XYZ file of C-alpha atoms in Angstrom:
307
model
C 50.872 105.760 96.873
C 53.987 104.432 95.156
C 53.206 106.510 92.071
C 52.878 109.667 94.198
C 56.255 108.973 95.843
C 57.832 108.439 92.428
C 56.382 111.738 91.167
C 57.753 113.569 94.210
C 61.215 112.106 93.649
C 61.231 113.045 89.970
C 60.194 116.609 90.770
C 62.848 117.031 93.482
C 65.433 119.708 92.710
C 69.130 119.222 93.411
C 71.913 121.778 93.434
C 74.960 120.691 91.423
C 78.145 120.817 93.474
C 80.140 121.891 90.434
C 78.141 124.429 88.451
C 75.924 125.381 91.451
C 72.808 125.244 89.261
C 69.593 123.806 90.643
C 68.328 121.049 88.353
C 65.767 118.270 88.314
C 66.848 114.967 89.857
C 66.713 113.349 86.414
C 69.731 115.461 85.515
C 71.854 113.472 87.982
C 73.116 109.889 87.987
C 71.982 107.484 90.686
C 74.557 107.363 93.461
C 76.070 103.946 94.187
C 79.129 105.176 96.057
C 78.816 104.212 99.751
C 80.889 107.244 100.771
C 77.998 109.544 99.793
C 74.669 109.199 101.571
C 72.643 110.960 98.878
C 70.307 109.148 96.530
C 71.759 110.978 93.540
C 75.376 111.743 92.706
C 75.259 115.498 93.195
C 77.285 116.542 90.164
C 74.971 116.920 87.201
C 75.265 114.914 84.003
C 76.042 118.051 82.034
C 79.093 118.838 84.181
C 80.295 115.241 84.009
C 79.886 115.169 80.239
C 81.750 118.468 79.945
C 84.569 117.143 82.151
C 84.956 113.942 80.140
C 84.675 115.679 76.775
C 83.129 114.548 73.519
C 86.344 113.739 71.627
C 87.250 110.149 72.475
C 90.638 110.620 70.813
C 91.613 113.548 73.020
C 94.473 113.204 75.490
C 93.353 111.708 78.805
C 89.814 110.881 77.628
C 89.884 107.280 78.886
C 91.512 108.306 82.182
C 88.708 110.806 82.804
C 86.095 108.142 82.050
C 87.702 105.742 84.535
C 87.939 108.447 87.184
C 84.242 109.265 86.896
C 83.299 105.577 86.970
C 85.456 105.065 90.065
C 83.767 108.026 91.747
C 80.343 106.660 90.832
C 81.583 103.194 91.906
C 80.482 101.678 88.615
C 82.515 99.131 86.630
C 84.618 99.731 83.555
C 84.120 96.718 81.282
C 86.378 96.902 78.275
C 84.247 94.691 76.000
C 81.086 96.711 76.637
C 83.088 99.942 76.317
C 84.341 98.935 72.879
C 80.879 97.695 71.834
C 79.542 101.162 72.671
C 82.148 102.753 70.355
C 84.153 104.007 73.361
C 81.664 106.806 73.970
C 80.553 107.786 77.467
C 77.041 108.771 76.408
C 76.430 105.265 75.033
C 78.236 103.318 77.735
C 76.874 104.778 80.980
C 73.145 104.118 80.244
C 73.889 100.441 79.652
C 75.948 100.032 82.825
C 73.372 101.936 84.882
C 70.238 100.258 83.514
C 70.931 96.644 82.555
C 70.267 94.274 85.489
C 73.414 92.186 84.976
C 75.548 95.248 85.774
C 73.555 96.801 88.624
C 75.360 94.957 91.416
C 78.825 95.477 89.957
C 81.178 98.078 91.407
C 84.431 99.571 90.178
C 86.437 96.745 91.761
C 84.704 94.402 89.296
C 86.146 96.335 86.356
C 87.726 94.483 83.467
C 90.291 96.904 82.125
C 91.717 94.757 79.347
C 90.385 92.343 76.745
C 90.595 88.759 77.995
C 89.457 85.359 76.761
C 86.257 83.700 77.934
C 88.296 81.217 80.031
C 90.079 84.046 81.778
C 86.721 85.789 82.256
C 85.666 82.913 84.538
C 88.782 83.411 86.671
C 88.626 87.199 86.681
C 87.981 87.464 90.411
C 90.906 85.149 91.205
C 93.530 86.954 89.107
C 94.222 90.515 90.212
C 96.688 90.979 87.336
C 93.756 90.836 84.898
C 91.507 93.364 86.572
C 93.971 95.984 87.709
C 94.639 99.086 85.671
C 97.694 98.427 83.550
C 100.246 100.908 82.285
C 100.618 98.901 79.061
C 97.987 98.274 76.421
C 97.107 94.840 75.070
C 99.292 95.316 72.003
C 102.194 96.515 74.148
C 101.868 93.470 76.403
C 101.976 91.236 73.342
C 105.188 92.940 72.242
C 106.611 92.527 75.748
C 105.725 88.844 75.669
C 107.612 88.476 72.393
C 110.600 90.302 73.864
C 110.792 88.573 77.254
C 109.250 85.182 76.547
C 105.921 83.435 76.913
C 106.406 82.096 80.447
C 105.601 85.366 82.232
C 102.267 86.792 83.306
C 101.344 90.409 82.633
C 102.516 91.686 86.008
C 105.918 90.046 85.554
C 106.239 91.425 82.034
C 105.631 94.932 83.362
C 108.196 94.395 86.131
C 110.818 93.173 83.651
C 110.253 96.080 81.302
C 110.352 98.606 84.162
C 113.670 97.205 85.408
C 115.089 97.187 81.889
C 114.020 100.808 81.383
C 115.673 101.802 84.661
C 118.974 100.316 83.487
C 118.706 101.958 80.061
C 117.852 105.360 81.545
C 120.483 105.226 84.298
C 123.474 103.988 82.326
C 124.835 104.446 78.840
C 123.838 101.572 76.576
C 126.012 101.998 73.501
C 126.309 98.398 72.343
C 124.310 95.213 71.868
C 126.374 93.523 74.604
C 125.297 96.141 77.161
C 121.672 95.640 76.123
C 122.034 91.875 76.675
C 123.552 92.440 80.117
C 120.697 94.771 81.105
C 118.224 92.205 79.758
C 119.747 89.439 81.874
C 120.008 91.697 84.934
C 116.285 92.533 84.723
C 115.417 88.821 84.557
C 117.681 88.150 87.512
C 115.857 90.866 89.472
C 112.566 89.080 88.763
C 114.016 85.734 89.885
C 115.132 87.304 93.167
C 111.689 88.857 93.643
C 109.967 85.497 93.078
C 112.220 83.660 95.546
C 111.777 86.326 98.218
C 108.001 86.124 97.876
C 108.314 82.365 98.479
C 110.552 82.939 101.483
C 113.567 81.226 99.908
C 117.256 82.149 100.004
C 118.525 84.474 97.282
C 122.268 84.420 98.022
C 123.165 82.578 94.811
C 120.955 84.814 92.702
C 122.381 87.985 94.291
C 125.884 86.774 93.475
C 124.852 86.190 89.867
C 123.332 89.678 89.738
C 126.569 91.168 91.118
C 128.529 89.373 88.393
C 126.197 90.740 85.721
C 126.577 94.270 87.089
C 130.331 93.774 87.200
C 130.373 92.680 83.558
C 128.424 95.836 82.690
C 130.892 97.879 84.790
C 128.088 99.390 86.867
C 128.728 97.856 90.296
C 128.710 100.439 93.126
C 132.446 99.956 93.693
C 133.076 100.580 90.002
C 130.944 103.714 90.072
C 132.937 105.262 92.948
C 135.693 106.581 90.693
C 133.209 108.071 88.295
C 131.275 109.697 91.134
C 134.500 111.156 92.555
C 135.223 112.707 89.185
C 131.767 114.269 89.130
C 132.563 115.943 92.475
C 135.735 117.535 91.073
C 136.211 121.257 90.534
C 134.637 122.990 87.580
C 138.024 123.406 85.869
C 138.775 119.696 86.271
C 135.420 118.816 84.780
C 136.019 121.138 81.823
C 139.355 119.424 81.192
C 137.670 116.029 81.454
C 134.954 117.001 78.997
C 137.456 118.515 76.550
C 139.557 115.370 76.624
C 136.693 112.875 76.416
C 134.039 114.818 74.519
C 135.788 117.726 72.790
C 133.643 120.482 71.330
C 133.800 120.231 67.528
C 134.877 123.130 65.370
C 131.912 125.261 64.226
C 130.945 125.605 60.594
C 132.558 128.434 58.680
C 129.226 130.229 58.494
C 129.101 130.411 62.297
C 132.720 131.312 63.018
C 133.048 134.813 64.510
C 129.711 135.994 63.168
C 130.033 139.441 64.810
C 133.773 139.821 64.027
C 134.540 140.050 67.748
C 137.779 138.127 67.306
C 139.004 140.492 64.595
C 137.879 143.525 66.613
C 140.021 142.468 69.591
C 143.001 141.533 67.421
C 142.996 144.899 65.603
C 141.933 147.483 68.169
C 143.383 145.943 71.291
C 146.322 143.683 70.427
C 147.279 145.579 67.256
C 147.047 148.985 68.899
C 149.006 147.765 71.933
C 151.755 146.289 69.743
C 152.018 149.534 67.736
C 152.265 151.570 70.957
C 155.094 149.350 72.205
C 156.853 149.415 68.850
C 156.381 145.718 68.209
C 156.088 144.707 64.568
C 154.083 141.549 64.147
C 150.902 140.300 62.502
C 148.702 142.199 64.971
C 150.424 145.536 64.377
C 150.156 144.940 60.619
C 146.427 144.230 60.996
C 146.133 147.484 62.927
C 147.993 149.483 60.243
C 145.882 147.990 57.459
C 142.660 148.768 59.296
C 143.714 152.324 60.195
C 144.737 152.948 56.577
C 141.102 152.462 55.550
C 140.125 155.515 57.596
C 143.271 157.670 56.948
C 143.070 160.771 54.735
C 146.360 162.126 53.325
C 146.948 165.905 53.384
C 147.000 167.250 49.818
C 150.366 168.594 48.503
C 150.031 172.051 46.774
C 153.759 172.597 46.084
C 153.603 170.917 42.677
C 150.699 173.170 41.608
C 152.681 176.350 42.542
C 155.697 175.221 40.514
C 153.511 174.673 37.464
C 152.021 178.181 37.787
C 155.446 179.915 38.030
C 156.804 177.992 35.108
């Protein structure tokens, strides 16, 4: 009886929600997502494989793999993923078939390489299992930059704060970089104390002093913001005084001779009409002379004939 039931299940046809094709149930993955009440995940393997792609080096490949695993509610285990050469077609059969993985869901994912000691504490440390925005190598670099006494979540917080300072304000010296570095660490200290329910008055004062040293306190920014609200002409004057536009290369000066055109045919012509002799009227005379034809004089020829 069990064999008959198994044969009926294997011969059952399912319509793919994506490509709309009717396929055998073997063409679909087993559904383990509690949000769907179907026995099979009703998007066929072919459509899933096409969505993920075959090039593991393509942009967004790993993100697509994680999205599909999250939808299937199956775990992403970095060690097994790397052992299977980071290929979906080799990874998913193992996760779906091996008994040690059958009861795991996406919340049990291990998204970064960790030591065997940390593997034992994986369920107690959310910073290990969550999806990070920094790779293992990047976290190592961050640890070298910020120090060894921070966990991964704190390293990410520090770097995010530092990036905000760098992107929001001009950092044109090593001193400014040091001030931003210290300000980011002070932000983390304040965050820690607030999570513990402790007073942060002293730390906020220190942060204000750091911002004052960097000249980026709100009161110090007021003058700059007022300047930014000035008229367009005032801003042009400000830019010309502080960041003047450099002289162009000779090759790019008056490429279309517009300057000369105006000087000759407008200023020069106007000066000649008003009887003003200056460099513009001379330019006009020189240019007009190029197109002037003198009337020939025949008097000399007649004198030669009579003589």
